[in-house]
Each structure stands twice: as C-alpha cells, then as structure tokens.
Amino acid sequence: MKRLLAMIACLWLVTIPAGAQTSGRAGAFARMGFGARGLGMGNAMTAVTTGEVSSYYNPALPAFGTLRHAAASFGILSLGRSLNFLSYTQSIHPTGGISAGLINAGVSDIDGRDADGEHTESYSTYENQVYLSFSNRIEKNFSIGVTMKLYHSKLFEGVTTTTVGFDAGILFKPVEAVAIGVAFQDIGAKYKWNTKDVNADGRETEDKFPMLKRLGVSYALPEDRAIAAIDLEHTSGGTVTIRAGVEYRVVEQFTVRAGADRIETGDNATGVKPTIGFSVGKPLDGWSPAVSYAYTHESFAPNGFHIITLSAIF
C-alpha cells in the first residue's frame, strides 16, 4: 500500500504541468517549452527562422541557421519540480542543418506516508528526452526536417520505461520577411509501464503520447529588429491551442520579449498563460555570448515558472 500510494503521488506530481498541456497525457514535461527565448515568446516558435533557432519547435528550422549555437537552461519551479535543457545547433554546408539536445525534468522531496499517515521516506521521479534532428533546404526558401527522440522515465524504484518518438516538419518562406512552418510531434511515442514487481496487484499499462500538429507563421522586420509569431496547435486528444509572441531588439545588446501561451478553446480551457523575457549579450571576437531570462505564469501552481539560459552563437 505504501508503494502504491507513493507511485500515485509521483504520477500526480510529475503530470501537474499537463493540466495546461493536453490534459495530463504522457510526456507533459516535454511540452512546456524550450529555453528562455521560446518561453518568453509564448512558445510561438514553429516558424521563427532567425537568431537562436531550435528544432524542438520544428525539425525543419536548423537548415535556415547560418552559425553554430549552443545553450544551457535551467528552470526555477515550485512544488519541488525541476526542468533543464541542453542544446546544440549548427548549419551544414551548403543547405543542411543539425541539432541535438537534452531535456531533463523531475520532482523531488515527495512525502511518502504509511496507512497511519506517518512519514516513511521521501521519493523522487524524473523524465528525460534526448533528441537528434536533421534538416535540409530542398529549395532556397523551403526546408524539411526530422527529429528522433528517446524518452526515459522513472516513476518509482523498479518502475521505469523507455520509448522512441519522431517529429517531422517543413518550413516555407514565400517572401523574405514571412515564414510558414508545419510540424508533427511525438509520432508513435508511448510509455509502457509494468508494476508487477512492486505491487501484488500490479499490471502492465500503456500510456500514449498525444501527437501534436502545429502550424506557425512569423513576420520579421528588416535586419530582424522585431519579430512577431503565432502558432495554432491541434492534438490527437482533440484540444486546440493558440500561441503568440513578439520579440524586439531595443539595442544590439538588449532584446525584450512577450507572449501569450495556451490560448485554449473548449470547456476545459484553463486561461491564457502570459509570458515575458529578455536577453542581454555582446559580440566578442566572432562569437556572441548571451544571458536570457523568461517568466511564465502558472495558474495551477503557487508561483510562476522562471527560466535562465546561457547561450553563445559562434
């Protein structure tokens, strides 16, 4: 009974973010966003081709990058949760691009108690995603890309699972200032759990990831002084979400961002999630280090979600 209660607590806590991320389905940690730039723009990044591009949002994006980009991010969340990112992206001459990264999430200090309500021990749980993306411009203004993802999750001691999923995407620029992106995410991913070794009533269960279908449009002013973007997301679970964001470079060393994540439709809508952020950086001898910050409101948690990213373009 103690183990069963602890497992239920772990599952409940690790899927807390998913109340706003496709109804508590598997892999919710990997749908919260990626890095301070993406979160600061409301995660409306499916068609953003300039600056620190990330295949997290669309595997077709790296082919439009011109330099190498490395970044490390860590999140500050309530309820004992953690969320961290590593990523590296570079172009491949003459028309390709690759990207690789890691997402780590977890919940610590979960209070385990027995049937009498007495504390027994503290538990923790984690989930990881490792991804590798490749994209290529088959025309000057059109690219395609694919991402392979490896997920590994630990729910409880002796209860782990691993799965593989795929993303596919396209990116089209009808004119220099406008980009249109389409992405399909988490194709075929599903967790398979087996609790027979930790509970007499344990069983095997299957938990499918929702497949995401995203359409994004972005518009950039000359020299990328400002960018506006909007995404429309539909999931295999039937939810529809709109995201929007803007980015404005005040001066070369300082950029500000704002967005609206999770504009939902339907009876289960949980309200708009506003986001803000900024970056500070300075070019130095051929490379551009930067520090970025973003804040996201979380209506289901006592405090908002902060994320800090250290990055460099070189």
JSON list of C-alpha atoms in Angstrom, two decimals, residues 188-267:
[
{"chain": "A", "resi": 188, "resn": "GLY", "atom": "CA", "xyz": [4.46, 6.90, -32.28]},
{"chain": "A", "resi": 189, "resn": "ALA", "atom": "CA", "xyz": [5.70, 7.68, -28.74]},
{"chain": "A", "resi": 190, "resn": "LYS", "atom": "CA", "xyz": [4.17, 5.77, -25.84]},
{"chain": "A", "resi": 191, "resn": "TYR", "atom": "CA", "xyz": [5.17, 4.66, -22.36]},
{"chain": "A", "resi": 192, "resn": "LYS", "atom": "CA", "xyz": [4.69, 1.03, -21.30]},
{"chain": "A", "resi": 193, "resn": "TRP", "atom": "CA", "xyz": [4.54, 0.58, -17.52]},
{"chain": "A", "resi": 194, "resn": "ASN", "atom": "CA", "xyz": [4.90, -2.66, -15.56]},
{"chain": "A", "resi": 195, "resn": "THR", "atom": "CA", "xyz": [4.20, -2.51, -11.81]},
{"chain": "A", "resi": 196, "resn": "LYS", "atom": "CA", "xyz": [4.03, -6.26, -11.16]},
{"chain": "A", "resi": 197, "resn": "ASP", "atom": "CA", "xyz": [7.42, -6.28, -9.41]},
{"chain": "A", "resi": 198, "resn": "VAL", "atom": "CA", "xyz": [6.46, -3.64, -6.83]},
{"chain": "A", "resi": 199, "resn": "ASN", "atom": "CA", "xyz": [2.83, -4.43, -6.13]},
{"chain": "A", "resi": 200, "resn": "ALA", "atom": "CA", "xyz": [0.86, -7.67, -5.84]},
{"chain": "A", "resi": 201, "resn": "ASP", "atom": "CA", "xyz": [-1.96, -6.09, -7.85]},
{"chain": "A", "resi": 202, "resn": "GLY", "atom": "CA", "xyz": [0.41, -4.54, -10.40]},
{"chain": "A", "resi": 203, "resn": "ARG", "atom": "CA", "xyz": [-0.20, -4.79, -14.11]},
{"chain": "A", "resi": 204, "resn": "GLU", "atom": "CA", "xyz": [1.08, -3.68, -17.48]},
{"chain": "A", "resi": 205, "resn": "THR", "atom": "CA", "xyz": [-0.33, -0.44, -18.89]},
{"chain": "A", "resi": 206, "resn": "GLU", "atom": "CA", "xyz": [0.27, 1.65, -22.00]},
{"chain": "A", "resi": 207, "resn": "ASP", "atom": "CA", "xyz": [0.30, 5.45, -21.96]},
{"chain": "A", "resi": 208, "resn": "LYS", "atom": "CA", "xyz": [0.35, 7.05, -25.42]},
{"chain": "A", "resi": 209, "resn": "PHE", "atom": "CA", "xyz": [1.78, 10.50, -26.07]},
{"chain": "A", "resi": 210, "resn": "PRO", "atom": "CA", "xyz": [-0.61, 12.90, -27.80]},
{"chain": "A", "resi": 211, "resn": "MET", "atom": "CA", "xyz": [0.55, 13.70, -31.32]},
{"chain": "A", "resi": 212, "resn": "LEU", "atom": "CA", "xyz": [0.82, 17.44, -31.88]},
{"chain": "A", "resi": 213, "resn": "LYS", "atom": "CA", "xyz": [0.10, 19.15, -35.20]},
{"chain": "A", "resi": 214, "resn": "ARG", "atom": "CA", "xyz": [1.36, 22.72, -35.31]},
{"chain": "A", "resi": 215, "resn": "LEU", "atom": "CA", "xyz": [1.00, 25.50, -37.88]},
{"chain": "A", "resi": 216, "resn": "GLY", "atom": "CA", "xyz": [3.06, 28.64, -37.35]},
{"chain": "A", "resi": 217, "resn": "VAL", "atom": "CA", "xyz": [3.55, 31.97, -39.11]},
{"chain": "A", "resi": 218, "resn": "SER", "atom": "CA", "xyz": [6.19, 34.60, -38.36]},
{"chain": "A", "resi": 219, "resn": "TYR", "atom": "CA", "xyz": [6.92, 38.08, -39.66]},
{"chain": "A", "resi": 220, "resn": "ALA", "atom": "CA", "xyz": [10.28, 39.83, -39.27]},
{"chain": "A", "resi": 221, "resn": "LEU", "atom": "CA", "xyz": [11.17, 43.48, -39.79]},
{"chain": "A", "resi": 222, "resn": "PRO", "atom": "CA", "xyz": [14.32, 44.30, -41.79]},
{"chain": "A", "resi": 223, "resn": "GLU", "atom": "CA", "xyz": [17.55, 43.21, -40.06]},
{"chain": "A", "resi": 224, "resn": "ASP", "atom": "CA", "xyz": [15.34, 41.19, -37.67]},
{"chain": "A", "resi": 225, "resn": "ARG", "atom": "CA", "xyz": [14.81, 44.26, -35.48]},
{"chain": "A", "resi": 226, "resn": "ALA", "atom": "CA", "xyz": [11.45, 42.83, -34.45]},
{"chain": "A", "resi": 227, "resn": "ILE", "atom": "CA", "xyz": [9.68, 39.50, -34.91]},
{"chain": "A", "resi": 228, "resn": "ALA", "atom": "CA", "xyz": [6.01, 38.60, -34.44]},
{"chain": "A", "resi": 229, "resn": "ALA", "atom": "CA", "xyz": [4.81, 34.99, -34.48]},
{"chain": "A", "resi": 230, "resn": "ILE", "atom": "CA", "xyz": [1.64, 32.99, -33.98]},
{"chain": "A", "resi": 231, "resn": "ASP", "atom": "CA", "xyz": [1.09, 29.22, -33.70]},
{"chain": "A", "resi": 232, "resn": "LEU", "atom": "CA", "xyz": [-2.02, 27.06, -33.94]},
{"chain": "A", "resi": 233, "resn": "GLU", "atom": "CA", "xyz": [-1.74, 23.62, -32.32]},
{"chain": "A", "resi": 234, "resn": "HIS", "atom": "CA", "xyz": [-4.13, 20.70, -32.60]},
{"chain": "A", "resi": 235, "resn": "THR", "atom": "CA", "xyz": [-3.58, 17.45, -30.71]},
{"chain": "A", "resi": 236, "resn": "SER", "atom": "CA", "xyz": [-4.74, 13.89, -31.21]},
{"chain": "A", "resi": 237, "resn": "GLY", "atom": "CA", "xyz": [-6.70, 14.38, -27.98]},
{"chain": "A", "resi": 238, "resn": "GLY", "atom": "CA", "xyz": [-8.85, 17.00, -29.72]},
{"chain": "A", "resi": 239, "resn": "THR", "atom": "CA", "xyz": [-7.51, 20.12, -27.95]},
{"chain": "A", "resi": 240, "resn": "VAL", "atom": "CA", "xyz": [-6.84, 23.31, -29.90]},
{"chain": "A", "resi": 241, "resn": "THR", "atom": "CA", "xyz": [-4.36, 25.90, -28.60]},
{"chain": "A", "resi": 242, "resn": "ILE", "atom": "CA", "xyz": [-3.19, 29.25, -29.96]},
{"chain": "A", "resi": 243, "resn": "ARG", "atom": "CA", "xyz": [0.17, 30.79, -29.00]},
{"chain": "A", "resi": 244, "resn": "ALA", "atom": "CA", "xyz": [1.52, 34.21, -29.90]},
{"chain": "A", "resi": 245, "resn": "GLY", "atom": "CA", "xyz": [4.73, 36.11, -29.21]},
{"chain": "A", "resi": 246, "resn": "VAL", "atom": "CA", "xyz": [6.80, 39.14, -30.13]},
{"chain": "A", "resi": 247, "resn": "GLU", "atom": "CA", "xyz": [10.48, 39.98, -29.88]},
{"chain": "A", "resi": 248, "resn": "TYR", "atom": "CA", "xyz": [12.01, 43.46, -30.17]},
{"chain": "A", "resi": 249, "resn": "ARG", "atom": "CA", "xyz": [15.72, 44.34, -30.22]},
{"chain": "A", "resi": 250, "resn": "VAL", "atom": "CA", "xyz": [15.95, 47.62, -28.32]},
{"chain": "A", "resi": 251, "resn": "VAL", "atom": "CA", "xyz": [19.67, 47.94, -28.98]},
{"chain": "A", "resi": 252, "resn": "GLU", "atom": "CA", "xyz": [22.20, 45.43, -30.26]},
{"chain": "A", "resi": 253, "resn": "GLN", "atom": "CA", "xyz": [22.95, 44.22, -26.73]},
{"chain": "A", "resi": 254, "resn": "PHE", "atom": "CA", "xyz": [19.39, 44.06, -25.36]},
{"chain": "A", "resi": 255, "resn": "THR", "atom": "CA", "xyz": [16.24, 42.29, -26.61]},
{"chain": "A", "resi": 256, "resn": "VAL", "atom": "CA", "xyz": [12.82, 42.08, -24.96]},
{"chain": "A", "resi": 257, "resn": "ARG", "atom": "CA", "xyz": [10.04, 39.53, -25.49]},
{"chain": "A", "resi": 258, "resn": "ALA", "atom": "CA", "xyz": [6.42, 38.95, -24.57]},
{"chain": "A", "resi": 259, "resn": "GLY", "atom": "CA", "xyz": [3.85, 36.33, -25.43]},
{"chain": "A", "resi": 260, "resn": "ALA", "atom": "CA", "xyz": [0.61, 34.54, -24.69]},
{"chain": "A", "resi": 261, "resn": "ASP", "atom": "CA", "xyz": [0.87, 30.77, -24.31]},
{"chain": "A", "resi": 262, "resn": "ARG", "atom": "CA", "xyz": [-2.04, 28.34, -24.06]},
{"chain": "A", "resi": 263, "resn": "ILE", "atom": "CA", "xyz": [-4.92, 30.34, -25.54]},
{"chain": "A", "resi": 264, "resn": "GLU", "atom": "CA", "xyz": [-7.33, 27.39, -25.49]},
{"chain": "A", "resi": 265, "resn": "THR", "atom": "CA", "xyz": [-10.81, 26.65, -26.75]},
{"chain": "A", "resi": 266, "resn": "GLY", "atom": "CA", "xyz": [-13.47, 24.36, -25.30]},
{"chain": "A", "resi": 267, "resn": "ASP", "atom": "CA", "xyz": [-14.97, 23.69, -21.87]}
]
